[in-house]
């Protein structure tokens, strides 16, 4: 049975499989990046590990990032922080569709807008009291579907409660950085 | 004067301008997302605000995100958390190129690989002690350029110290989520 394009039988089977064999839930996602020129660089995404096995997609995904000219870049792609906003909106939306399916609520339309405020005096090193990242992020959803307004808003609330990216922005993550000269 | 494709005159002029007029440093970045089907959704990135004005790029950027089949998706694009890894690698690399230019160090090659470990029992709601996001992220840089090994490794260290995305992963960000039924 499919609701919102989500095969709920697979969804519940996955949950049951992981309940019985927790090591299936251990995933590793990866990306690699190469500097191109100036602030322009390119990331490649493909393989990942999960359910005890390696997965390779049919083709690599490539994403260019850069700074705009006003930030000494050449605008060959969005800024890294815009990709972070994309990650947040996408994570909440994917989760919302799964949650709606699990609850038997058919969706018609889900849109969101996300914005982040940043004071560049942080990354420019001009004021130690200004953080490097976004001071605040706001995301606003509009959901159309079969449920009551309370049910539809409840989908967003549960998506927030179970979002990997929302968690990583609102709670600290251990990030290790290594460097070698080659 | 350009080093590593970074116009250092513009870089230092930007820093001086912001020193004298801090409100120029206030930027807002944005993205919008639309659900497509299942866990597949698409983000659009274009306009942003900064240096007291609105900017619009010549064309919208579009990014598809999805879950892989093993996570009830159809793999129409990377997962949201892979875009987050991309954002981290891109942010550190863009910063590194600027810092190298500011220090007069010519770069030949900068590559990085980043990986994140996630236990899906968090987002599946199976274990309240398991977080939703990555338990740990590791990023490893290889830098080739004119400096000594210590100088090249120092670029990565300073990039980390001034990275917007690194900051947002390792320190909490205020994220507000609103929802309306339409």
CSV table of C-alpha atoms in Angstrom, one decimal:
chain,number,residue,atom,x,y,z
A,1,UNK,CA,0.0,0.0,0.0
A,2,UNK,CA,1.4,3.4,-1.0
A,3,UNK,CA,0.4,6.7,0.5
A,4,UNK,CA,2.1,9.9,-0.7
A,5,UNK,CA,4.4,7.7,-2.8
A,6,UNK,CA,5.6,6.0,0.4
A,7,UNK,CA,5.3,2.3,0.4
A,8,UNK,CA,4.0,1.9,4.0
A,9,UNK,CA,4.4,-1.9,3.9
A,10,UNK,CA,8.2,-1.4,3.3
A,11,UNK,CA,8.3,1.4,5.9
A,12,UNK,CA,6.8,-0.8,8.6
A,13,UNK,CA,8.8,-3.8,7.5
A,14,UNK,CA,12.0,-1.7,7.8
A,15,UNK,CA,11.1,-0.7,11.3
A,16,UNK,CA,10.4,-4.3,12.3
A,17,UNK,CA,13.6,-5.5,10.8
A,18,UNK,CA,15.6,-2.9,12.7
A,19,UNK,CA,13.8,-3.7,15.9
A,20,UNK,CA,15.0,-7.3,15.6
A,21,UNK,CA,18.5,-6.6,14.4
A,22,UNK,CA,19.7,-3.2,15.6
A,23,UNK,CA,23.0,-3.4,13.7
A,24,UNK,CA,21.0,-3.0,10.4
A,25,UNK,CA,20.3,0.6,11.5
A,26,UNK,CA,24.0,1.7,11.4
A,27,UNK,CA,24.6,3.8,8.3
A,28,UNK,CA,27.5,5.9,7.1
A,29,UNK,CA,27.1,8.6,4.6
A,30,UNK,CA,30.0,10.3,2.7
A,31,UNK,CA,31.0,13.1,0.4
A,32,UNK,CA,34.3,14.2,-1.1
A,33,UNK,CA,35.2,17.7,-2.1
A,34,UNK,CA,37.9,19.2,-4.4
A,35,UNK,CA,38.9,22.8,-4.6
A,36,UNK,CA,38.5,24.3,-8.0
A,37,UNK,CA,39.6,28.0,-7.8
A,38,UNK,CA,39.1,30.8,-5.4
A,39,UNK,CA,36.2,30.0,-3.1
A,40,UNK,CA,34.7,27.7,-5.8
A,41,UNK,CA,34.8,24.0,-5.0
A,42,UNK,CA,33.0,20.8,-6.0
A,43,UNK,CA,31.6,18.0,-4.0
A,44,UNK,CA,30.9,14.4,-5.2
A,45,UNK,CA,28.3,12.2,-3.5
A,46,UNK,CA,27.8,8.6,-4.2
A,47,UNK,CA,28.4,5.5,-2.0
A,48,UNK,CA,27.1,4.9,1.5
A,49,UNK,CA,26.9,2.0,4.0
A,50,UNK,CA,23.8,0.7,5.6
A,51,UNK,CA,21.9,-2.5,6.5
A,52,UNK,CA,25.2,-4.3,6.7
A,53,UNK,CA,26.3,-3.6,3.1
A,54,UNK,CA,27.9,-1.0,0.8
A,55,UNK,CA,25.7,0.8,-1.7
A,56,UNK,CA,26.9,2.5,-4.9
A,57,UNK,CA,24.5,4.7,-7.0
A,58,UNK,CA,24.4,4.4,-10.7
A,59,UNK,CA,26.1,7.8,-11.1
A,60,UNK,CA,27.9,10.3,-9.0
A,61,UNK,CA,26.2,13.5,-7.9
A,62,UNK,CA,28.2,16.7,-8.2
A,63,UNK,CA,27.5,20.0,-6.5
A,64,UNK,CA,29.4,23.2,-6.9
A,65,UNK,CA,29.7,25.7,-4.1
A,66,UNK,CA,31.1,29.2,-4.1
A,67,UNK,CA,30.8,32.6,-2.5
A,68,UNK,CA,29.1,35.4,-4.4
A,69,UNK,CA,31.2,38.3,-5.7
A,70,UNK,CA,30.4,40.5,-2.8
A,71,UNK,CA,32.2,37.8,-0.7
A,72,UNK,CA,35.2,37.5,-3.0
A,73,UNK,CA,33.8,34.6,-4.9
A,74,UNK,CA,32.6,34.1,-8.5
A,75,UNK,CA,29.1,32.7,-7.8
A,76,UNK,CA,29.7,29.3,-9.5
A,77,UNK,CA,27.2,27.8,-7.1
A,78,UNK,CA,25.3,28.6,-3.9
A,79,UNK,CA,27.2,29.2,-0.7
A,80,UNK,CA,27.8,26.4,1.7
A,81,UNK,CA,25.3,27.8,4.2
A,82,UNK,CA,22.6,27.8,1.5
A,83,UNK,CA,23.2,24.0,1.0
A,84,UNK,CA,22.8,23.7,4.8
A,85,UNK,CA,19.3,25.4,4.5
A,86,UNK,CA,18.5,23.0,1.7
A,87,UNK,CA,19.5,20.0,3.9
A,88,UNK,CA,17.2,21.2,6.7
A,89,UNK,CA,14.2,21.8,4.4
A,90,UNK,CA,14.7,18.5,2.6
A,91,UNK,CA,15.1,16.5,5.8
A,92,UNK,CA,12.0,17.8,7.4
A,93,UNK,CA,10.0,17.4,4.2
A,94,UNK,CA,11.2,13.8,3.6
A,95,UNK,CA,10.3,12.9,7.2
A,96,UNK,CA,6.9,14.6,6.9
A,97,UNK,CA,5.9,12.5,3.9
A,98,UNK,CA,6.9,9.3,5.7
A,99,UNK,CA,5.1,10.3,8.9
A,100,UNK,CA,1.9,11.3,6.9
A,101,UNK,CA,2.0,7.9,5.2
A,102,UNK,CA,2.4,6.1,8.5
A,103,UNK,CA,-0.6,8.0,9.9
A,104,UNK,CA,-2.7,7.4,6.7
A,105,UNK,CA,-2.9,11.1,5.8
A,106,UNK,CA,-2.8,11.8,2.1
A,107,UNK,CA,-0.8,14.9,1.1
A,108,UNK,CA,-1.5,17.2,-1.8
A,109,UNK,CA,1.2,19.8,-1.4
A,110,UNK,CA,4.0,20.6,1.0
A,111,UNK,CA,6.1,23.7,0.5
A,112,UNK,CA,8.6,25.4,2.8
A,113,UNK,CA,10.7,28.5,2.9
A,114,UNK,CA,13.8,28.7,5.1
A,115,UNK,CA,16.0,31.7,5.9
A,116,UNK,CA,19.1,32.1,8.0
A,117,UNK,CA,20.6,35.4,9.4
A,118,UNK,CA,24.3,35.6,9.5
A,119,UNK,CA,26.6,38.5,10.6
A,120,UNK,CA,29.8,38.1,8.6
A,121,UNK,CA,31.9,39.9,11.3
A,122,UNK,CA,32.1,36.3,12.8
A,123,UNK,CA,33.8,34.6,9.9
A,124,UNK,CA,35.8,37.7,9.0
A,125,UNK,CA,37.3,37.6,12.5
A,126,UNK,CA,36.2,41.2,13.3
A,127,UNK,CA,34.2,40.6,16.5
A,128,UNK,CA,34.9,37.7,18.8
A,129,UNK,CA,31.3,38.0,20.3
A,130,UNK,CA,29.8,37.3,16.8
A,131,UNK,CA,29.4,33.6,16.0
A,132,UNK,CA,30.6,32.2,12.6
A,133,UNK,CA,27.3,30.6,11.7
A,134,UNK,CA,23.6,31.6,11.4
A,135,UNK,CA,22.4,33.4,14.5
A,136,UNK,CA,18.9,32.1,13.8
A,137,UNK,CA,17.2,30.0,11.2
A,138,UNK,CA,13.4,30.1,10.5
A,139,UNK,CA,11.6,27.6,8.4
A,140,UNK,CA,7.9,27.9,7.5
A,141,UNK,CA,5.8,25.1,6.1
A,142,UNK,CA,2.5,25.2,4.2
A,143,UNK,CA,0.8,21.8,4.1
A,144,UNK,CA,-2.2,20.8,2.1
A,145,UNK,CA,-3.8,17.4,2.5
A,146,UNK,CA,-6.7,15.3,3.7
A,147,UNK,CA,-6.3,15.9,7.4
A,148,UNK,CA,-7.6,18.5,9.7
A,149,UNK,CA,-5.5,21.7,10.2
A,150,UNK,CA,-4.3,20.2,13.5
A,151,UNK,CA,-3.4,16.9,11.9
A,152,UNK,CA,-1.4,18.6,9.2
A,153,UNK,CA,0.4,20.9,11.6
A,154,UNK,CA,1.1,17.8,13.7
A,155,UNK,CA,3.0,16.2,10.8
A,156,UNK,CA,5.4,19.1,10.8
A,157,UNK,CA,5.8,18.9,14.6
A,158,UNK,CA,6.6,15.1,14.4
A,159,UNK,CA,9.0,15.7,11.4
A,160,UNK,CA,10.8,18.2,13.5
A,161,UNK,CA,11.0,15.7,16.4
A,162,UNK,CA,12.5,13.1,14.2
A,163,UNK,CA,14.7,15.1,11.8
A,164,UNK,CA,18.4,14.2,11.6
A,165,UNK,CA,19.4,17.7,10.3
A,166,UNK,CA,17.2,19.6,12.8
A,167,UNK,CA,18.9,17.6,15.5
A,168,UNK,CA,22.4,18.4,14.2
A,169,UNK,CA,21.7,22.1,14.0
A,170,UNK,CA,20.1,22.4,17.4
A,171,UNK,CA,22.4,20.0,19.3
A,172,UNK,CA,26.2,19.7,19.1
A,173,UNK,CA,27.7,17.1,16.9
A,174,UNK,CA,31.2,15.7,17.3
A,175,UNK,CA,33.2,16.8,14.3
A,176,UNK,CA,36.8,15.9,13.9
A,177,UNK,CA,39.0,17.7,11.3
A,178,UNK,CA,42.3,16.2,10.1
A,179,UNK,CA,44.8,17.7,7.7
A,180,UNK,CA,47.9,16.5,6.0
A,181,UNK,CA,50.2,18.3,3.6
A,182,UNK,CA,50.8,16.2,0.4
B,1,UNK,CA,46.5,40.9,-6.8
B,2,UNK,CA,45.0,37.4,-7.0
B,3,UNK,CA,46.3,34.4,-5.1
B,4,UNK,CA,44.5,31.0,-5.5
B,5,UNK,CA,41.9,32.9,-7.6
B,6,UNK,CA,41.1,35.0,-4.6
B,7,UNK,CA,41.3,38.8,-5.2
B,8,UNK,CA,43.1,39.7,-2.0
B,9,UNK,CA,42.6,43.5,-2.6
B,10,UNK,CA,38.8,42.9,-2.7
B,11,UNK,CA,39.1,40.6,0.4
B,12,UNK,CA,40.9,43.2,2.5
B,13,UNK,CA,38.7,46.0,1.2
B,14,UNK,CA,35.6,44.0,2.2
B,15,UNK,CA,37.1,43.6,5.7
B,16,UNK,CA,37.9,47.3,6.0
B,17,UNK,CA,34.4,48.3,4.7
B,18,UNK,CA,32.8,46.1,7.3
B,19,UNK,CA,35.0,47.4,10.1
B,20,UNK,CA,33.8,50.9,9.4
B,21,UNK,CA,30.1,50.0,8.8
B,22,UNK,CA,29.2,46.8,10.6
B,23,UNK,CA,25.6,46.7,9.2
B,24,UNK,CA,27.1,45.8,5.8
B,25,UNK,CA,28.0,42.4,7.4
B,26,UNK,CA,24.4,41.4,8.0
B,27,UNK,CA,23.4,38.8,5.4
B,28,UNK,CA,20.3,36.6,5.0
B,29,UNK,CA,20.5,33.4,2.9
B,30,UNK,CA,17.3,31.5,1.8
B,31,UNK,CA,16.0,28.4,0.2
B,32,UNK,CA,12.6,27.1,-0.7
B,33,UNK,CA,11.5,23.5,-1.0
B,34,UNK,CA,8.6,21.6,-2.6
B,35,UNK,CA,7.6,18.1,-1.9
B,36,UNK,CA,7.5,16.0,-5.1
B,37,UNK,CA,6.5,12.5,-4.1
B,38,UNK,CA,7.4,10.1,-1.3
B,39,UNK,CA,10.6,11.2,0.3
B,40,UNK,CA,11.6,13.0,-2.9
B,41,UNK,CA,11.6,16.8,-2.7
B,42,UNK,CA,13.3,19.7,-4.5
B,43,UNK,CA,14.9,22.9,-3.2
B,44,UNK,CA,15.4,26.1,-5.1
B,45,UNK,CA,18.1,28.6,-4.1
B,46,UNK,CA,18.5,32.1,-5.5
B,47,UNK,CA,18.1,35.4,-3.8
B,48,UNK,CA,20.0,36.6,-0.7
B,49,UNK,CA,20.4,39.9,1.2
B,50,UNK,CA,23.7,41.4,2.2
B,51,UNK,CA,25.7,44.7,2.3
B,52,UNK,CA,22.4,46.5,2.6
B,53,UNK,CA,20.9,45.2,-0.6
B,54,UNK,CA,19.0,42.3,-2.2
B,55,UNK,CA,20.8,40.1,-4.7
B,56,UNK,CA,19.3,37.9,-7.4
B,57,UNK,CA,21.3,35.4,-9.3
B,58,UNK,CA,20.9,35.0,-13.1
B,59,UNK,CA,19.2,31.6,-12.6
B,60,UNK,CA,17.7,29.5,-9.9
B,61,UNK,CA,19.7,26.6,-8.5
B,62,UNK,CA,17.6,23.4,-8.0
B,63,UNK,CA,18.6,20.4,-5.8
B,64,UNK,CA,16.7,17.1,-5.5
B,65,UNK,CA,16.9,15.2,-2.3
B,66,UNK,CA,15.4,11.8,-1.5
B,67,UNK,CA,16.0,8.7,0.6
B,68,UNK,CA,17.5,5.6,-1.0
B,69,UNK,CA,15.2,2.6,-1.6
B,70,UNK,CA,16.5,0.9,1.6
B,71,UNK,CA,15.0,3.9,3.4
B,72,UNK,CA,11.6,3.9,1.6
B,73,UNK,CA,12.8,6.4,-1.0
B,74,UNK,CA,13.4,6.3,-4.8
B,75,UNK,CA,17.0,7.7,-4.8
B,76,UNK,CA,16.1,10.8,-6.9
B,77,UNK,CA,18.9,12.6,-5.2
B,78,UNK,CA,21.3,12.4,-2.2
B,79,UNK,CA,19.9,12.2,1.3
B,80,UNK,CA,19.5,15.5,3.2
B,81,UNK,CA,22.4,14.4,5.5
B,82,UNK,CA,24.7,14.0,2.5
B,83,UNK,CA,24.0,17.6,1.5
B,84,UNK,CA,24.9,18.6,5.1
B,85,UNK,CA,28.3,16.8,4.6
B,86,UNK,CA,28.7,18.7,1.3
B,87,UNK,CA,28.0,22.0,3.1
B,88,UNK,CA,30.6,21.3,5.7
B,89,UNK,CA,33.3,20.3,3.2
B,90,UNK,CA,32.5,23.2,0.9
B,91,UNK,CA,32.5,25.7,3.8
B,92,UNK,CA,35.9,24.6,5.1
B,93,UNK,CA,37.4,24.6,1.6
B,94,UNK,CA,36.1,28.0,0.6
B,95,UNK,CA,37.5,29.4,3.8
B,96,UNK,CA,40.8,27.7,3.4
B,97,UNK,CA,41.3,29.3,0.0
B,98,UNK,CA,40.6,32.7,1.4
B,99,UNK,CA,42.9,32.2,4.3
B,100,UNK,CA,45.7,30.9,2.1
B,101,UNK,CA,45.3,34.0,-0.1
B,102,UNK,CA,45.4,36.3,2.9
B,103,UNK,CA,48.6,34.6,4.1
B,104,UNK,CA,50.2,34.7,0.7
B,105,UNK,CA,50.3,30.9,0.4
B,106,UNK,CA,49.7,29.5,-3.1
B,107,UNK,CA,47.6,26.3,-3.3
B,108,UNK,CA,48.0,23.6,-5.9
B,109,UNK,CA,45.3,21.1,-4.7
B,110,UNK,CA,42.9,20.8,-1.8
B,111,UNK,CA,40.8,17.6,-1.4
B,112,UNK,CA,38.7,16.4,1.4
B,113,UNK,CA,36.6,13.4,2.3
B,114,UNK,CA,33.9,13.6,4.9
B,115,UNK,CA,31.8,10.8,6.6
B,116,UNK,CA,29.1,10.7,9.1
B,117,UNK,CA,27.9,7.8,11.2
B,118,UNK,CA,24.2,7.6,11.9
B,119,UNK,CA,22.1,5.0,13.8
B,120,UNK,CA,18.7,5.1,12.2
B,121,UNK,CA,17.0,3.8,15.4
B,122,UNK,CA,16.9,7.5,16.3
B,123,UNK,CA,14.8,8.8,13.4
B,124,UNK,CA,12.7,5.6,13.4
B,125,UNK,CA,11.8,6.3,17.0
B,126,UNK,CA,13.0,2.9,18.2
B,127,UNK,CA,15.4,4.0,20.9
B,128,UNK,CA,15.1,7.3,22.8
B,129,UNK,CA,18.8,7.1,23.8
B,130,UNK,CA,19.8,7.3,20.1
B,131,UNK,CA,20.0,10.8,18.6
B,132,UNK,CA,18.4,11.6,15.2
B,133,UNK,CA,21.5,13.0,13.6
B,134,UNK,CA,25.1,11.9,13.0
B,135,UNK,CA,26.7,10.6,16.1
B,136,UNK,CA,30.1,11.7,14.7
B,137,UNK,CA,31.4,13.4,11.6
B,138,UNK,CA,35.0,13.1,10.4
B,139,UNK,CA,36.6,15.2,7.7
B,140,UNK,CA,40.1,14.7,6.4
B,141,UNK,CA,41.9,17.2,4.2
B,142,UNK,CA,44.9,16.8,1.9
B,143,UNK,CA,46.5,20.1,1.0
B,144,UNK,CA,49.2,20.7,-1.6
B,145,UNK,CA,50.8,24.1,-2.0
B,146,UNK,CA,53.8,26.4,-1.5
B,147,UNK,CA,54.0,26.4,2.3
B,148,UNK,CA,55.6,24.1,4.7
B,149,UNK,CA,53.6,21.2,6.0
B,150,UNK,CA,52.9,23.2,9.2
B,151,UNK,CA,51.7,26.2,7.2
B,152,UNK,CA,49.4,24.0,5.1
B,153,UNK,CA,48.0,22.3,8.1
B,154,UNK,CA,47.6,25.7,9.7
B,155,UNK,CA,45.3,26.7,6.9
B,156,UNK,CA,42.9,23.9,7.7
B,157,UNK,CA,43.0,24.8,11.4
B,158,UNK,CA,42.1,28.4,10.7
B,159,UNK,CA,39.4,27.4,8.2
B,160,UNK,CA,37.9,25.3,11.0
B,161,UNK,CA,38.1,28.2,13.4
B,162,UNK,CA,36.2,30.5,11.0
B,163,UNK,CA,33.8,28.1,9.4
B,164,UNK,CA,30.1,29.0,9.5
B,165,UNK,CA,29.0,25.4,8.9
B,166,UNK,CA,31.5,23.9,11.4
B,167,UNK,CA,30.2,26.3,14.0
B,168,UNK,CA,26.5,25.4,13.3
B,169,UNK,CA,27.2,21.6,13.7
B,170,UNK,CA,29.3,21.9,16.8
B,171,UNK,CA,27.3,24.6,18.6
B,172,UNK,CA,23.5,24.9,18.9
B,173,UNK,CA,21.6,27.2,16.4
B,174,UNK,CA,18.2,28.7,17.2
B,175,UNK,CA,15.9,27.0,14.6
B,176,UNK,CA,12.2,28.0,14.6
B,177,UNK,CA,9.7,25.8,12.7
B,178,UNK,CA,6.3,27.1,11.7
B,179,UNK,CA,3.5,25.3,10.0
B,180,UNK,CA,0.2,26.2,8.5
B,181,UNK,CA,-2.5,24.0,6.9
B,182,UNK,CA,-3.5,25.6,3.5
